[in-house]
PDB file of C-alpha atoms and ligand atoms in Angstrom:
ATOM      1  CA  MET I 118       0.000   0.000   0.000  1.00  0.00           C
ATOM      2  CA  ARG I 119       1.053   3.588  -0.603  1.00  0.00           C
ATOM      3  CA  ILE I 120      -0.280   6.578   1.335  1.00  0.00           C
ATOM      4  CA  ASP I 121       0.443  10.096   0.062  1.00  0.00           C
ATOM      5  CA  ILE I 122      -0.342  12.952   2.447  1.00  0.00           C
ATOM      6  CA  ILE I 123      -0.578  16.586   1.339  1.00  0.00           C
ATOM      7  CA  SER I 124      -0.093  19.271   3.989  1.00  0.00           C
ATOM      8  CA  VAL I 125       1.191  22.809   4.493  1.00  0.00           C
ATOM      9  CA  VAL I 126       3.164  21.570   7.517  1.00  0.00           C
ATOM     10  CA  PRO I 127       4.391  18.075   6.533  1.00  0.00           C
ATOM     11  CA  LYS I 128       7.159  18.327   9.129  1.00  0.00           C
ATOM     12  CA  LEU I 129       4.482  17.919  11.798  1.00  0.00           C
ATOM     13  CA  MET I 130       4.049  14.314  10.676  1.00  0.00           C
ATOM     14  CA  GLU I 131       7.642  13.340   9.779  1.00  0.00           C
ATOM     15  CA  SER I 132       8.672  12.013  13.150  1.00  0.00           C
ATOM     16  CA  PHE I 133       5.361  10.212  13.666  1.00  0.00           C
ATOM     17  CA  PHE I 134       5.974   7.996  10.640  1.00  0.00           C
ATOM     18  CA  ALA I 135       9.691   7.574  11.384  1.00  0.00           C
ATOM     19  CA  HIS I 136       9.288   5.457  14.521  1.00  0.00           C
ATOM     20  CA  SER I 137       8.156   2.113  15.877  1.00  0.00           C
ATOM     21  CA  ILE I 138       5.604   0.001  14.002  1.00  0.00           C
ATOM     22  CA  LEU I 139       5.056   2.576  11.250  1.00  0.00           C
ATOM     23  CA  LYS I 140       8.767   2.789  10.575  1.00  0.00           C
ATOM     24  CA  ARG I 141       9.147  -1.001  10.519  1.00  0.00           C
ATOM     25  CA  GLY I 142       6.110  -1.370   8.236  1.00  0.00           C
ATOM     26  CA  GLN I 143       7.779   0.947   5.734  1.00  0.00           C
ATOM     27  CA  GLU I 144      11.212  -0.612   6.018  1.00  0.00           C
ATOM     28  CA  ALA I 145       9.750  -4.082   5.449  1.00  0.00           C
ATOM     29  CA  GLY I 146       8.021  -2.802   2.290  1.00  0.00           C
ATOM     30  CA  HIS I 147       4.425  -3.277   3.506  1.00  0.00           C
ATOM     31  CA  VAL I 148       3.605   0.398   3.147  1.00  0.00           C
ATOM     32  CA  GLN I 149       5.103   3.556   1.724  1.00  0.00           C
ATOM     33  CA  VAL I 150       4.095   6.858   3.304  1.00  0.00           C
ATOM     34  CA  VAL I 151       5.028   9.948   1.280  1.00  0.00           C
ATOM     35  CA  LEU I 152       4.539  13.449   2.681  1.00  0.00           C
ATOM     36  CA  HIS I 153       4.064  16.361   0.273  1.00  0.00           C
ATOM     37  CA  ASP I 154       4.438  20.052   1.068  1.00  0.00           C
ATOM     38  CA  LEU I 155       1.556  21.877  -0.586  1.00  0.00           C
ATOM     39  CA  ARG I 156       3.749  24.987  -0.830  1.00  0.00           C
ATOM     40  CA  ASP I 157       5.966  23.194  -3.368  1.00  0.00           C
ATOM     41  CA  TYR I 158       3.030  23.367  -5.785  1.00  0.00           C
ATOM     42  CA  SER I 159       2.227  27.039  -5.266  1.00  0.00           C
ATOM     43  CA  ILE I 160       2.194  29.160  -8.394  1.00  0.00           C
ATOM     44  CA  GLN I 161       3.038  32.255  -6.350  1.00  0.00           C
ATOM     45  CA  LYS I 162       6.577  33.520  -5.833  1.00  0.00           C
ATOM     46  CA  GLN I 163       6.096  33.707  -2.064  1.00  0.00           C
ATOM     47  CA  LYS I 164       4.741  30.134  -2.044  1.00  0.00           C
ATOM     48  CA  GLN I 165       1.396  31.381  -0.764  1.00  0.00           C
ATOM     49  CA  VAL I 166      -1.289  28.696  -0.698  1.00  0.00           C
ATOM     50  CA  ASP I 167      -4.191  30.502   0.982  1.00  0.00           C
ATOM     51  CA  ASP I 168      -6.270  33.601   0.381  1.00  0.00           C
ATOM     52  CA  TYR I 169      -9.110  35.641   1.871  1.00  0.00           C
ATOM     53  CA  ALA I 170     -12.588  34.114   1.723  1.00  0.00           C
ATOM     54  CA  PHE I 171     -14.883  35.593  -0.910  1.00  0.00           C
ATOM     55  CA  GLY I 172     -17.718  37.381   0.825  1.00  0.00           C
ATOM     56  CA  GLY I 173     -15.568  38.257   3.811  1.00  0.00           C
ATOM     57  CA  GLY I 174     -15.375  36.630   7.205  1.00  0.00           C
ATOM     58  CA  ALA I 175     -12.490  35.629   9.419  1.00  0.00           C
ATOM     59  CA  GLY I 176      -9.873  33.133   8.333  1.00  0.00           C
ATOM     60  CA  MET I 177      -7.898  32.223   5.264  1.00  0.00           C
ATOM     61  CA  VAL I 178      -8.927  29.523   2.817  1.00  0.00           C
ATOM     62  CA  LEU I 179      -6.624  27.088   0.987  1.00  0.00           C
ATOM     63  CA  GLY I 180      -7.044  27.831  -2.711  1.00  0.00           C
ATOM     64  CA  ILE I 181      -8.004  25.436  -5.499  1.00  0.00           C
ATOM     65  CA  GLU I 182      -5.170  26.266  -7.926  1.00  0.00           C
ATOM     66  CA  THR I 183      -2.328  24.944  -5.775  1.00  0.00           C
ATOM     67  CA  ILE I 184      -4.274  21.940  -4.538  1.00  0.00           C
ATOM     68  CA  ALA I 185      -5.372  21.026  -8.080  1.00  0.00           C
ATOM     69  CA  ARG I 186      -1.762  21.226  -9.282  1.00  0.00           C
ATOM     70  CA  CYS I 187      -0.591  18.988  -6.497  1.00  0.00           C
ATOM     71  CA  ILE I 188      -3.333  16.387  -6.825  1.00  0.00           C
ATOM     72  CA  ARG I 189      -3.066  16.281 -10.639  1.00  0.00           C
ATOM     73  CA  GLN I 190       0.689  15.811 -10.475  1.00  0.00           C
ATOM     74  CA  LEU I 191       0.264  12.865  -8.095  1.00  0.00           C
ATOM     75  CA  GLN I 192      -2.576  11.428 -10.193  1.00  0.00           C
ATOM     76  CA  SER I 193      -0.336  11.529 -13.262  1.00  0.00           C
ATOM     77  CA  GLU I 194       2.069   9.206 -11.430  1.00  0.00           C
ATOM     78  CA  ARG I 195      -0.484   6.655 -10.163  1.00  0.00           C
ATOM     79  CA  SER I 196      -4.215   6.256  -9.736  1.00  0.00           C
ATOM     80  CA  TYR I 197      -5.713   6.617  -6.266  1.00  0.00           C
ATOM     81  CA  ASP I 198      -8.452   4.423  -4.807  1.00  0.00           C
ATOM     82  CA  GLU I 199      -9.574   7.284  -2.583  1.00  0.00           C
ATOM     83  CA  ILE I 200      -8.694  10.983  -2.282  1.00  0.00           C
ATOM     84  CA  ILE I 201      -9.549  11.753   1.301  1.00  0.00           C
ATOM     85  CA  TYR I 202     -10.034  15.196   2.839  1.00  0.00           C
ATOM     86  CA  MET I 203      -9.531  15.313   6.604  1.00  0.00           C
ATOM     87  CA  THR I 204     -12.242  17.574   8.002  1.00  0.00           C
ATOM     88  CA  PRO I 205     -14.355  17.804  11.162  1.00  0.00           C
ATOM     89  CA  ASP I 206     -17.541  17.667   9.048  1.00  0.00           C
ATOM     90  CA  GLY I 207     -16.614  14.366   7.376  1.00  0.00           C
ATOM     91  CA  GLU I 208     -17.893  10.879   8.221  1.00  0.00           C
ATOM     92  CA  ARG I 209     -16.704   9.702  11.617  1.00  0.00           C
ATOM     93  CA  PHE I 210     -13.619   7.476  11.398  1.00  0.00           C
ATOM     94  CA  ASP I 211     -13.894   4.083  13.087  1.00  0.00           C
ATOM     95  CA  GLN I 212     -12.441   0.569  12.920  1.00  0.00           C
ATOM     96  CA  LYS I 213     -14.797  -0.399  10.103  1.00  0.00           C
ATOM     97  CA  ILE I 214     -13.494   2.419   7.886  1.00  0.00           C
ATOM     98  CA  ALA I 215      -9.912   1.544   8.857  1.00  0.00           C
ATOM     99  CA  ASN I 216     -10.568  -2.056   7.767  1.00  0.00           C
ATOM    100  CA  GLN I 217     -12.079  -0.914   4.442  1.00  0.00           C
ATOM    101  CA  LEU I 218      -9.236   1.466   3.650  1.00  0.00           C
ATOM    102  CA  SER I 219      -6.578  -1.108   4.579  1.00  0.00           C
ATOM    103  CA  LEU I 220      -7.701  -3.143   1.550  1.00  0.00           C
ATOM    104  CA  LYS I 221      -6.888  -0.325  -0.895  1.00  0.00           C
ATOM    105  CA  GLY I 222      -3.685   0.081  -2.898  1.00  0.00           C
ATOM    106  CA  ASN I 223      -3.111   3.848  -3.094  1.00  0.00           C
ATOM    107  CA  LEU I 224      -4.604   6.452  -0.771  1.00  0.00           C
ATOM    108  CA  LEU I 225      -4.188  10.212  -1.017  1.00  0.00           C
ATOM    109  CA  MET I 226      -4.982  12.285   2.069  1.00  0.00           C
ATOM    110  CA  LEU I 227      -5.369  16.063   2.028  1.00  0.00           C
ATOM    111  CA  CYS I 228      -4.980  17.951   5.302  1.00  0.00           C
ATOM    112  CA  GLY I 229      -6.942  21.161   5.694  1.00  0.00           C
ATOM    113  CA  HIS I 230      -5.636  24.218   7.504  1.00  0.00           C
ATOM    114  CA  TYR I 231      -6.822  27.710   8.311  1.00  0.00           C
ATOM    115  CA  LYS I 232     -10.577  28.100   7.751  1.00  0.00           C
ATOM    116  CA  GLY I 233     -10.799  25.210   5.324  1.00  0.00           C
ATOM    117  CA  ILE I 234     -10.351  24.616   1.614  1.00  0.00           C
ATOM    118  CA  ASP I 235     -12.139  26.033  -1.399  1.00  0.00           C
ATOM    119  CA  GLU I 236     -15.400  24.085  -1.724  1.00  0.00           C
ATOM    120  CA  ARG I 237     -14.673  23.297  -5.382  1.00  0.00           C
ATOM    121  CA  VAL I 238     -11.775  21.075  -4.312  1.00  0.00           C
ATOM    122  CA  ARG I 239     -14.205  19.027  -2.259  1.00  0.00           C
ATOM    123  CA  GLU I 240     -16.687  18.793  -5.123  1.00  0.00           C
ATOM    124  CA  HIS I 241     -14.255  17.922  -7.900  1.00  0.00           C
ATOM    125  CA  PHE I 242     -11.267  16.098  -6.425  1.00  0.00           C
ATOM    126  CA  ILE I 243     -12.231  14.574  -3.096  1.00  0.00           C
ATOM    127  CA  THR I 244     -13.822  11.111  -3.023  1.00  0.00           C
ATOM    128  CA  ARG I 245     -14.207  10.734   0.741  1.00  0.00           C
ATOM    129  CA  GLU I 246     -14.253  13.087   3.730  1.00  0.00           C
ATOM    130  CA  ILE I 247     -13.218  11.837   7.153  1.00  0.00           C
ATOM    131  CA  SER I 248     -13.381  13.277  10.672  1.00  0.00           C
ATOM    132  CA  ILE I 249     -11.682  11.719  13.678  1.00  0.00           C
ATOM    133  CA  GLY I 250     -14.169  13.196  16.141  1.00  0.00           C
ATOM    134  CA  ASP I 251     -16.450  16.062  17.052  1.00  0.00           C
ATOM    135  CA  TYR I 252     -13.806  18.633  17.859  1.00  0.00           C
ATOM    136  CA  VAL I 253     -11.832  21.046  15.691  1.00  0.00           C
ATOM    137  CA  LEU I 254      -8.073  20.608  15.346  1.00  0.00           C
ATOM    138  CA  SER I 255      -5.766  23.326  14.017  1.00  0.00           C
ATOM    139  CA  GLY I 256      -5.200  21.253  10.913  1.00  0.00           C
ATOM    140  CA  GLY I 257      -5.847  17.832   9.425  1.00  0.00           C
ATOM    141  CA  GLU I 258      -2.308  16.535  10.067  1.00  0.00           C
ATOM    142  CA  LEU I 259      -3.010  14.820  13.367  1.00  0.00           C
ATOM    143  CA  ALA I 260      -6.205  13.384  11.925  1.00  0.00           C
ATOM    144  CA  ALA I 261      -4.372  12.009   8.868  1.00  0.00           C
ATOM    145  CA  ALA I 262      -1.710  10.508  11.143  1.00  0.00           C
ATOM    146  CA  VAL I 263      -4.386   8.860  13.303  1.00  0.00           C
ATOM    147  CA  CYS I 264      -6.131   7.318  10.277  1.00  0.00           C
ATOM    148  CA  ALA I 265      -2.886   6.222   8.625  1.00  0.00           C
ATOM    149  CA  ASP I 266      -1.751   4.536  11.853  1.00  0.00           C
ATOM    150  CA  ALA I 267      -5.044   2.673  12.273  1.00  0.00           C
ATOM    151  CA  ILE I 268      -4.886   1.538   8.624  1.00  0.00           C
ATOM    152  CA  ILE I 269      -1.208   0.554   8.501  1.00  0.00           C
ATOM    153  CA  ARG I 270      -1.329  -1.673  11.599  1.00  0.00           C
ATOM    154  CA  LEU I 271      -3.940  -3.791   9.747  1.00  0.00           C
ATOM    155  CA  LEU I 272      -1.715  -4.514   6.742  1.00  0.00           C
ATOM    156  CA  PRO I 273      -0.559  -8.140   6.599  1.00  0.00           C
ATOM    157  CA  GLY I 274       2.945  -8.486   8.008  1.00  0.00           C
ATOM    158  CA  VAL I 275       3.098  -5.096   9.752  1.00  0.00           C
ATOM    159  CA  LEU I 276       2.299  -6.604  13.147  1.00  0.00           C
ATOM    160  CA  ASN I 277       3.652  -9.956  14.195  1.00  0.00           C
ATOM    161  CA  ASP I 278       1.348 -12.760  15.396  1.00  0.00           C
ATOM    162  CA  GLU I 279       1.587 -11.777  19.032  1.00  0.00           C
ATOM    163  CA  THR I 280       0.471  -8.226  18.427  1.00  0.00           C
ATOM    164  CA  SER I 281      -1.971  -9.181  15.710  1.00  0.00           C
ATOM    165  CA  ALA I 282      -4.548  -6.491  14.998  1.00  0.00           C
ATOM    166  CA  LEU I 283      -7.221  -9.194  15.102  1.00  0.00           C
ATOM    167  CA  THR I 284      -7.180  -8.962  18.890  1.00  0.00           C
ATOM    168  CA  ASP I 285      -7.478  -5.158  18.975  1.00  0.00           C
ATOM    169  CA  SER I 286     -10.405  -3.499  20.683  1.00  0.00           C
ATOM    170  CA  PHE I 287     -13.305  -2.801  18.243  1.00  0.00           C
ATOM    171  CA  GLN I 288     -12.176  -5.462  15.757  1.00  0.00           C
ATOM    172  CA  ASP I 289     -15.286  -7.520  16.649  1.00  0.00           C
ATOM    173  CA  ASN I 290     -17.130  -4.646  18.331  1.00  0.00           C
ATOM    174  CA  LEU I 291     -15.778  -5.692  21.733  1.00  0.00           C
ATOM    175  CA  LEU I 292     -13.226  -3.850  23.851  1.00  0.00           C
ATOM    176  CA  ALA I 293      -9.974  -5.719  24.491  1.00  0.00           C
ATOM    177  CA  PRO I 294      -9.547  -7.588  27.812  1.00  0.00           C
ATOM    178  CA  PRO I 295      -7.078  -6.408  30.496  1.00  0.00           C
ATOM    179  CA  VAL I 296      -3.427  -7.469  30.119  1.00  0.00           C
ATOM    180  CA  TYR I 297      -0.655  -7.969  32.702  1.00  0.00           C
ATOM    181  CA  THR I 298       3.080  -8.567  32.748  1.00  0.00           C
ATOM    182  CA  ARG I 299       5.724  -9.387  35.378  1.00  0.00           C
ATOM    183  CA  PRO I 300       5.866  -9.234  38.342  1.00  0.00           C
ATOM    184  CA  ALA I 301       2.942 -11.533  39.142  1.00  0.00           C
ATOM    185  CA  GLU I 302       2.511  -9.633  42.395  1.00  0.00           C
ATOM    186  CA  PHE I 303       3.212  -5.946  43.078  1.00  0.00           C
ATOM    187  CA  GLU I 304       2.598  -4.484  46.552  1.00  0.00           C
ATOM    188  CA  GLY I 305      -0.121  -7.048  47.192  1.00  0.00           C
ATOM    189  CA  MET I 306      -1.788  -6.591  43.790  1.00  0.00           C
ATOM    190  CA  ARG I 307      -1.933  -9.965  42.124  1.00  0.00           C
ATOM    191  CA  VAL I 308      -2.345 -10.895  38.493  1.00  0.00           C
ATOM    192  CA  PRO I 309      -5.495 -13.054  38.044  1.00  0.00           C
ATOM    193  CA  ASP I 310      -4.554 -16.680  38.811  1.00  0.00           C
ATOM    194  CA  ILE I 311      -6.039 -17.967  35.601  1.00  0.00           C
ATOM    195  CA  LEU I 312      -3.435 -16.114  33.523  1.00  0.00           C
ATOM    196  CA  LEU I 313      -0.691 -17.962  35.410  1.00  0.00           C
ATOM    197  CA  SER I 314      -2.431 -21.341  35.132  1.00  0.00           C
ATOM    198  CA  GLY I 315      -1.178 -22.301  31.663  1.00  0.00           C
ATOM    199  CA  HIS I 316      -4.683 -23.558  30.657  1.00  0.00           C
ATOM    200  CA  GLU I 317      -4.947 -21.998  27.231  1.00  0.00           C
ATOM    201  CA  ALA I 318      -8.643 -22.790  26.668  1.00  0.00           C
ATOM    202  CA  ASN I 319      -9.602 -21.363  30.061  1.00  0.00           C
ATOM    203  CA  ILE I 320      -7.537 -18.263  29.416  1.00  0.00           C
ATOM    204  CA  ILE I 321      -9.252 -17.696  26.068  1.00  0.00           C
ATOM    205  CA  GLU I 322     -12.641 -18.053  27.731  1.00  0.00           C
ATOM    206  CA  TRP I 323     -11.641 -15.707  30.596  1.00  0.00           C
ATOM    207  CA  ARG I 324     -10.439 -13.064  28.141  1.00  0.00           C
ATOM    208  CA  PHE I 325     -13.678 -13.296  26.198  1.00  0.00           C
ATOM    209  CA  GLU I 326     -15.736 -12.880  29.388  1.00  0.00           C
ATOM    210  CA  GLN I 327     -13.606  -9.912  30.402  1.00  0.00           C
ATOM    211  CA  SER I 328     -14.123  -8.359  26.972  1.00  0.00           C
ATOM    212  CA  ILE I 329     -17.882  -8.722  27.255  1.00  0.00           C
ATOM    213  CA  ALA I 330     -17.934  -7.326  30.822  1.00  0.00           C
ATOM    214  CA  ARG I 331     -15.709  -4.382  29.906  1.00  0.00           C
ATOM    215  CA  THR I 332     -17.758  -3.555  26.824  1.00  0.00           C
ATOM    216  CA  LYS I 333     -21.022  -3.756  28.828  1.00  0.00           C
ATOM    217  CA  ALA I 334     -19.590  -1.414  31.469  1.00  0.00           C
ATOM    218  CA  ARG I 335     -17.852   1.113  29.228  1.00  0.00           C
ATOM    219  CA  ARG I 336     -19.381   0.978  25.763  1.00  0.00           C
ATOM    220  CA  PRO I 337     -22.758  -0.813  25.910  1.00  0.00           C
ATOM    221  CA  ASP I 338     -23.617   0.798  22.542  1.00  0.00           C
ATOM    222  CA  LEU I 339     -21.054  -1.483  20.854  1.00  0.00           C
ATOM    223  CA  LEU I 340     -22.948  -4.608  21.901  1.00  0.00           C
ATOM    224  CA  ASP I 341     -25.822  -3.617  19.602  1.00  0.00           C
ATOM    225  CA  ASN I 342     -23.485  -4.325  16.669  1.00  0.00           C
ATOM    226  CA  TYR I 343     -21.708  -7.290  18.220  1.00  0.00           C
ATOM    227  CA  GLN I 344     -21.257 -10.073  15.652  1.00  0.00           C
TER     228      GLN I 344
HETATM  229  N1  ADE W 522      -9.309  18.875  10.836  1.00  0.00           N
HETATM  230  C1  ADE W 522      -9.629  19.663  11.877  1.00  0.00           C
HETATM  231  N2  ADE W 522     -10.345  18.998  12.787  1.00  0.00           N
HETATM  232  C2  ADE W 522     -10.496  17.715  12.312  1.00  0.00           C
HETATM  233  C3  ADE W 522     -11.147  16.559  12.797  1.00  0.00           C
HETATM  234  N3  ADE W 522     -11.812  16.542  13.948  1.00  0.00           N
HETATM  235  N4  ADE W 522     -11.090  15.447  12.039  1.00  0.00           N
HETATM  236  C4  ADE W 522     -10.443  15.464  10.847  1.00  0.00           C
HETATM  237  N5  ADE W 522      -9.814  16.524  10.344  1.00  0.00           N
HETATM  238  C5  ADE W 522      -9.833  17.648  11.066  1.00  0.00           C
END
């Protein structure tokens, strides 16, 4: 899979993709993440990418000319399965969308900034609009990083068997069970005996029960969609 991300502050995301699982996923060839600075596509001498909103009002708007140049250049190099605009008024990102997008070959993500982007970009270039929650961030960079992370960890080979994404919370609409590591006892707090018992079948059953109990207590809404 290849993920291209367009931003006016790509540096914000550089270190995020240069560490841990995301770094290893790229090094092992499972995914390629390419960050693009929108300013590189500006037709203005000063590399300006935004302008005042027609009709007045506070805030600058990212203009269509630069964005169109950037997207068209990338489209001339490969075709994209989705061109995604990160925006608080998009559809709410969840595990189901992460699963869907993880099956695609090439994704292009556009991060908004300032007061937004010219509406014509959304109408003519964007195929999907995604929000990571009902709050407004200063830009779409963190949102793009969140989505890319959730997608990349699902790609075959990125996680090893032990950390398999199949056991993540939400993967079957259940929250994940509690986990423990050494020491088995800390200041009188003991790890549940069953986890030390070595009975694999019992442990699987215990984890499932814990998942159900945790989901009932914290996110009963998820049980409506439990498969
Ligand atoms: N850009 C600003 N806020 C956002 C949000 N909540 N989700 C996605 N992109 C955004």
